[in-house]
Amino acid sequence: MLKEQTPFWRGAKTNTRGACAPRSKSCRARATANLCYIDSVAGQPQHIDKPEPRWQALLAFLAVGAIYVALPRNLIIGPTWLLPTLIVVLLIPTMISHRTGKRSLNRVLGIFVNGITTIALIGSVVLLVRALPSHREAPLELLFSGALLWLTNVVVFALWYWRLDGGGPTLRQERKEFGSTSFLFPQMQIPKDERGQFECARWRPLFIDYLFVAFTQSSTFGPTDAPLLARWAKVLAMVQVFISLSIVILLISRAVGVL
């Protein structure tokens, strides 16, 4: 009869899953190394999830401010510097609250800065509509303004999708769940036993995925890459598509009027 082998470290316990609960730093490091290659999907290697990068969303907010400054003065509500300044001022406590673990404050500040950018976008679109009958803008300037507002529409709603999906990036990171709760991304439609082949066994959407969803919706006036599951996502998508469609129709009508 084979002699029962002792654990490879002394003083370690085994939980119900067979994972070890070490009592020393060296044991804890070895247990972590073991967990790095234990996989629950088809026995494929699995890595411990890294924190979701937020620099992409940060750059998106700064891009909205920069695009707003590039708009003609007659399409800007208030001083030109007002929106970029508000974005920067609000992003600082938002990042600090994230670093210090104040989740509720971080969520409130994130929604607030998203709301400000959305109001500014809608206000500029309204001013564009009011400016069309006067025919004061040159066709090239009007086309440039419409393109900037269309691009702003894409970025603003991508930030909304990123902020609200699954309760926000902080909750998504804590839960470490596969896929999304509000969108049906293509990776989620791959059979579970085949996800390892496509390197999406532990896949979660990042900001670039929400940006692509927003871009396709503004381009085709409807969802293409990821069908919408949540009602709040459908409401936001309707608003986004309405704004995009309004900009395109306005530019086409002005172009026809010039001809």
Short mmCIF file of C-alpha atoms in Angstrom, two decimals:
data_model
loop_
_atom_site.label_atom_id
_atom_site.label_comp_id
_atom_site.label_asym_id
_atom_site.label_seq_id
_atom_site.Cartn_x
_atom_site.Cartn_y
_atom_site.Cartn_z
CA MET A 1 0.00 0.00 0.00
CA LEU A 2 1.34 3.38 -0.94
CA LYS A 3 2.19 5.68 1.85
CA GLU A 4 0.05 8.81 1.96
CA GLN A 5 2.06 11.81 0.85
CA THR A 6 2.16 14.91 2.99
CA PRO A 7 1.34 18.32 1.48
CA PHE A 8 4.21 20.03 -0.31
CA TRP A 9 4.20 22.73 2.33
CA ARG A 10 3.86 22.39 6.08
CA GLY A 11 0.86 23.76 7.90
CA ALA A 12 -1.32 24.18 4.80
CA LYS A 13 -5.03 23.42 4.71
CA THR A 14 -7.15 22.23 1.81
CA ASN A 15 -10.57 23.69 1.06
CA THR A 16 -13.49 21.99 -0.65
CA ARG A 17 -12.18 22.81 -4.11
CA GLY A 18 -8.80 21.27 -3.49
CA ALA A 19 -7.06 24.65 -3.37
CA CYS A 20 -4.65 25.33 -0.56
CA ALA A 21 -4.94 27.95 2.13
CA PRO A 22 -1.31 28.52 3.15
CA ARG A 23 -0.23 30.13 6.39
CA SER A 24 3.08 31.59 5.26
CA LYS A 25 4.12 33.96 2.49
CA SER A 26 6.04 31.28 0.61
CA CYS A 27 3.08 28.91 0.75
CA ARG A 28 0.72 31.66 -0.33
CA ALA A 29 2.92 32.43 -3.33
CA ARG A 30 2.99 28.76 -4.37
CA ALA A 31 -0.78 28.49 -3.99
CA THR A 32 -1.22 31.57 -6.16
CA ALA A 33 1.00 30.04 -8.81
CA ASN A 34 -1.15 26.92 -8.77
CA LEU A 35 -4.35 28.90 -9.16
CA CYS A 36 -2.91 30.64 -12.20
CA TYR A 37 -3.13 27.47 -14.26
CA ILE A 38 -6.28 25.92 -12.79
CA ASP A 39 -9.06 26.45 -15.33
CA SER A 40 -12.77 25.83 -15.08
CA VAL A 41 -13.30 25.81 -18.85
CA ALA A 42 -12.17 22.74 -20.77
CA GLY A 43 -8.95 22.44 -18.75
CA GLN A 44 -7.30 25.35 -20.56
CA PRO A 45 -4.79 27.64 -18.79
CA GLN A 46 -6.37 30.53 -17.00
CA HIS A 47 -4.93 33.72 -15.62
CA ILE A 48 -6.01 35.77 -12.65
CA ASP A 49 -7.93 38.79 -13.93
CA LYS A 50 -6.03 42.05 -13.99
CA PRO A 51 -7.76 45.32 -13.03
CA GLU A 52 -9.74 46.81 -15.88
CA PRO A 53 -7.70 49.64 -17.45
CA ARG A 54 -9.38 53.01 -17.07
CA TRP A 55 -6.97 55.12 -19.08
CA GLN A 56 -9.05 54.49 -22.21
CA ALA A 57 -12.13 56.08 -20.61
CA LEU A 58 -9.97 58.90 -19.27
CA LEU A 59 -8.68 59.66 -22.76
CA ALA A 60 -12.25 59.52 -24.06
CA PHE A 61 -13.35 62.22 -21.60
CA LEU A 62 -10.40 64.41 -22.55
CA ALA A 63 -11.20 63.85 -26.24
CA VAL A 64 -14.76 65.08 -25.68
CA GLY A 65 -13.40 68.26 -24.14
CA ALA A 66 -10.94 68.78 -26.98
CA ILE A 67 -13.61 68.19 -29.65
CA TYR A 68 -15.93 70.65 -27.91
CA VAL A 69 -13.26 73.36 -28.06
CA ALA A 70 -12.82 72.72 -31.80
CA LEU A 71 -16.51 73.45 -32.50
CA PRO A 72 -17.51 76.83 -33.97
CA ARG A 73 -18.30 79.40 -31.31
CA ASN A 74 -21.99 79.56 -32.24
CA LEU A 75 -22.42 75.86 -31.37
CA ILE A 76 -20.95 76.15 -27.87
CA ILE A 77 -23.08 76.81 -24.81
CA GLY A 78 -21.41 79.28 -22.48
CA PRO A 79 -17.68 80.02 -22.50
CA THR A 80 -15.51 77.80 -24.65
CA TRP A 81 -13.41 76.73 -21.68
CA LEU A 82 -16.36 75.79 -19.46
CA LEU A 83 -16.95 72.15 -20.48
CA PRO A 84 -13.25 71.11 -20.71
CA THR A 85 -12.63 72.70 -17.32
CA LEU A 86 -15.59 70.93 -15.73
CA ILE A 87 -14.43 67.61 -17.17
CA VAL A 88 -10.91 67.98 -15.80
CA VAL A 89 -12.10 69.27 -12.41
CA LEU A 90 -14.55 66.37 -12.01
CA LEU A 91 -12.15 63.71 -13.26
CA ILE A 92 -9.67 64.45 -10.48
CA PRO A 93 -11.97 63.53 -7.55
CA THR A 94 -13.37 60.67 -9.64
CA MET A 95 -9.92 59.11 -9.95
CA ILE A 96 -9.12 59.81 -6.29
CA SER A 97 -12.34 58.15 -5.13
CA HIS A 98 -11.49 55.12 -7.25
CA ARG A 99 -7.99 54.88 -5.80
CA THR A 100 -9.24 55.24 -2.22
CA GLY A 101 -12.01 52.66 -2.64
CA LYS A 102 -14.97 55.05 -2.27
CA ARG A 103 -17.16 53.18 -4.72
CA SER A 104 -20.42 55.10 -4.25
CA LEU A 105 -18.74 58.48 -4.64
CA ASN A 106 -16.87 57.27 -7.69
CA ARG A 107 -20.09 56.10 -9.33
CA VAL A 108 -21.93 59.36 -8.57
CA LEU A 109 -19.10 61.50 -9.92
CA GLY A 110 -18.78 59.31 -13.02
CA ILE A 111 -22.49 59.58 -13.81
CA PHE A 112 -22.38 63.33 -13.16
CA VAL A 113 -19.53 63.98 -15.60
CA ASN A 114 -21.25 61.74 -18.16
CA GLY A 115 -24.43 63.76 -17.72
CA ILE A 116 -22.62 67.07 -18.25
CA THR A 117 -21.04 65.90 -21.50
CA THR A 118 -24.41 64.58 -22.72
CA ILE A 119 -26.15 67.88 -21.99
CA ALA A 120 -23.41 69.77 -23.80
CA LEU A 121 -23.75 67.45 -26.81
CA ILE A 122 -27.53 67.83 -27.01
CA GLY A 123 -27.22 71.59 -26.60
CA SER A 124 -24.76 71.84 -29.49
CA VAL A 125 -27.00 69.72 -31.73
CA VAL A 126 -29.95 72.00 -30.93
CA LEU A 127 -27.85 75.05 -31.80
CA LEU A 128 -26.87 73.37 -35.06
CA VAL A 129 -30.54 72.82 -35.92
CA ARG A 130 -31.36 76.45 -35.16
CA ALA A 131 -28.44 77.71 -37.24
CA LEU A 132 -29.38 75.83 -40.41
CA PRO A 133 -32.24 78.09 -41.63
CA SER A 134 -30.06 81.19 -41.45
CA HIS A 135 -27.53 79.76 -43.98
CA ARG A 136 -24.74 81.68 -42.27
CA GLU A 137 -22.31 78.78 -42.06
CA ALA A 138 -20.25 77.80 -45.07
CA PRO A 139 -20.95 74.25 -46.32
CA LEU A 140 -17.46 73.06 -45.40
CA GLU A 141 -17.72 74.52 -41.90
CA LEU A 142 -21.14 72.93 -41.44
CA LEU A 143 -19.81 69.55 -42.54
CA PHE A 144 -16.91 69.89 -40.12
CA SER A 145 -19.24 70.78 -37.25
CA GLY A 146 -21.54 67.88 -38.03
CA ALA A 147 -18.63 65.43 -38.10
CA LEU A 148 -17.36 66.65 -34.73
CA LEU A 149 -20.80 66.35 -33.15
CA TRP A 150 -21.27 62.88 -34.63
CA LEU A 151 -17.93 61.78 -33.20
CA THR A 152 -18.79 63.30 -29.83
CA ASN A 153 -22.05 61.37 -29.87
CA VAL A 154 -20.15 58.11 -30.32
CA VAL A 155 -17.69 58.77 -27.49
CA VAL A 156 -20.28 60.11 -25.03
CA PHE A 157 -22.57 57.09 -25.34
CA ALA A 158 -19.65 54.67 -25.28
CA LEU A 159 -18.82 56.19 -21.89
CA TRP A 160 -22.42 55.64 -20.77
CA TYR A 161 -22.33 51.97 -21.79
CA TRP A 162 -18.98 51.49 -20.07
CA ARG A 163 -20.17 53.24 -16.92
CA LEU A 164 -23.51 51.42 -16.50
CA ASP A 165 -22.93 47.87 -17.75
CA GLY A 166 -22.86 45.39 -14.88
CA GLY A 167 -23.07 48.15 -12.26
CA GLY A 168 -19.93 49.88 -13.50
CA PRO A 169 -16.25 48.98 -13.95
CA THR A 170 -15.62 48.64 -10.21
CA LEU A 171 -18.34 46.03 -9.68
CA ARG A 172 -17.34 44.22 -12.87
CA GLN A 173 -13.80 43.92 -11.54
CA GLU A 174 -14.96 42.66 -8.15
CA ARG A 175 -17.29 40.03 -9.60
CA LYS A 176 -14.85 38.84 -12.27
CA GLU A 177 -17.73 37.40 -14.25
CA PHE A 178 -17.52 36.31 -17.85
CA GLY A 179 -18.99 38.60 -20.52
CA SER A 180 -21.59 41.31 -19.98
CA THR A 181 -25.00 41.59 -18.34
CA SER A 182 -26.39 44.24 -20.71
CA PHE A 183 -24.92 43.37 -24.12
CA LEU A 184 -24.60 40.10 -26.01
CA PHE A 185 -21.06 40.34 -27.36
CA PRO A 186 -19.85 37.80 -29.96
CA GLN A 187 -17.49 36.22 -27.40
CA MET A 188 -20.49 35.34 -25.24
CA GLN A 189 -22.07 33.35 -28.09
CA ILE A 190 -19.12 30.96 -28.42
CA PRO A 191 -19.82 27.55 -26.81
CA LYS A 192 -18.21 27.21 -23.39
CA ASP A 193 -16.00 24.29 -24.38
CA GLU A 194 -14.62 26.22 -27.38
CA ARG A 195 -13.78 29.52 -25.68
CA GLY A 196 -10.23 28.44 -24.95
CA GLN A 197 -9.53 28.19 -28.69
CA PHE A 198 -10.45 31.85 -29.17
CA GLU A 199 -8.66 33.09 -26.04
CA CYS A 200 -11.88 34.35 -24.48
CA ALA A 201 -12.36 31.89 -21.62
CA ARG A 202 -12.04 34.74 -19.11
CA TRP A 203 -13.18 37.53 -21.43
CA ARG A 204 -14.80 40.74 -20.26
CA PRO A 205 -15.56 43.84 -22.34
CA LEU A 206 -13.27 46.85 -21.99
CA PHE A 207 -13.95 50.43 -23.01
CA ILE A 208 -12.84 49.79 -26.58
CA ASP A 209 -15.62 47.20 -26.91
CA TYR A 210 -18.26 49.70 -25.80
CA LEU A 211 -16.74 52.27 -28.14
CA PHE A 212 -17.14 49.86 -31.04
CA VAL A 213 -20.77 49.22 -30.09
CA ALA A 214 -21.47 52.97 -30.01
CA PHE A 215 -19.67 53.49 -33.32
CA THR A 216 -21.63 50.80 -35.13
CA GLN A 217 -24.93 52.08 -33.72
CA SER A 218 -24.24 55.63 -34.89
CA SER A 219 -23.12 54.34 -38.30
CA THR A 220 -25.96 51.92 -39.01
CA PHE A 221 -28.63 53.49 -36.75
CA GLY A 222 -29.01 50.22 -34.86
CA PRO A 223 -27.06 47.51 -32.97
CA THR A 224 -24.87 45.24 -35.10
CA ASP A 225 -21.94 43.86 -33.09
CA ALA A 226 -23.70 43.28 -29.77
CA PRO A 227 -27.48 43.03 -29.36
CA LEU A 228 -28.88 44.98 -26.42
CA LEU A 229 -30.22 43.05 -23.44
CA ALA A 230 -30.90 45.66 -20.74
CA ARG A 231 -33.74 48.15 -21.02
CA TRP A 232 -31.55 51.06 -19.97
CA ALA A 233 -29.17 50.19 -22.82
CA LYS A 234 -32.06 50.20 -25.29
CA VAL A 235 -33.22 53.62 -24.08
CA LEU A 236 -29.71 55.09 -24.38
CA ALA A 237 -29.30 53.49 -27.79
CA MET A 238 -32.51 55.13 -29.00
CA VAL A 239 -31.27 58.53 -27.84
CA GLN A 240 -27.88 57.96 -29.47
CA VAL A 241 -29.39 56.82 -32.76
CA PHE A 242 -31.82 59.77 -32.75
CA ILE A 243 -28.98 62.26 -32.29
CA SER A 244 -26.85 60.60 -34.97
CA LEU A 245 -29.76 60.41 -37.39
CA SER A 246 -30.63 64.05 -36.76
CA ILE A 247 -27.10 65.18 -37.55
CA VAL A 248 -26.93 63.14 -40.75
CA ILE A 249 -30.37 64.27 -41.95
CA LEU A 250 -29.54 67.91 -41.26
CA LEU A 251 -26.30 67.70 -43.22
CA ILE A 252 -28.02 65.95 -46.15
CA SER A 253 -30.85 68.47 -46.23
CA ARG A 254 -28.41 71.37 -46.21
CA ALA A 255 -26.37 69.74 -48.99
CA VAL A 256 -29.52 69.29 -51.10
CA GLY A 257 -30.49 72.90 -50.46
CA VAL A 258 -27.11 74.14 -51.69
CA LEU A 259 -27.36 72.16 -54.94
#
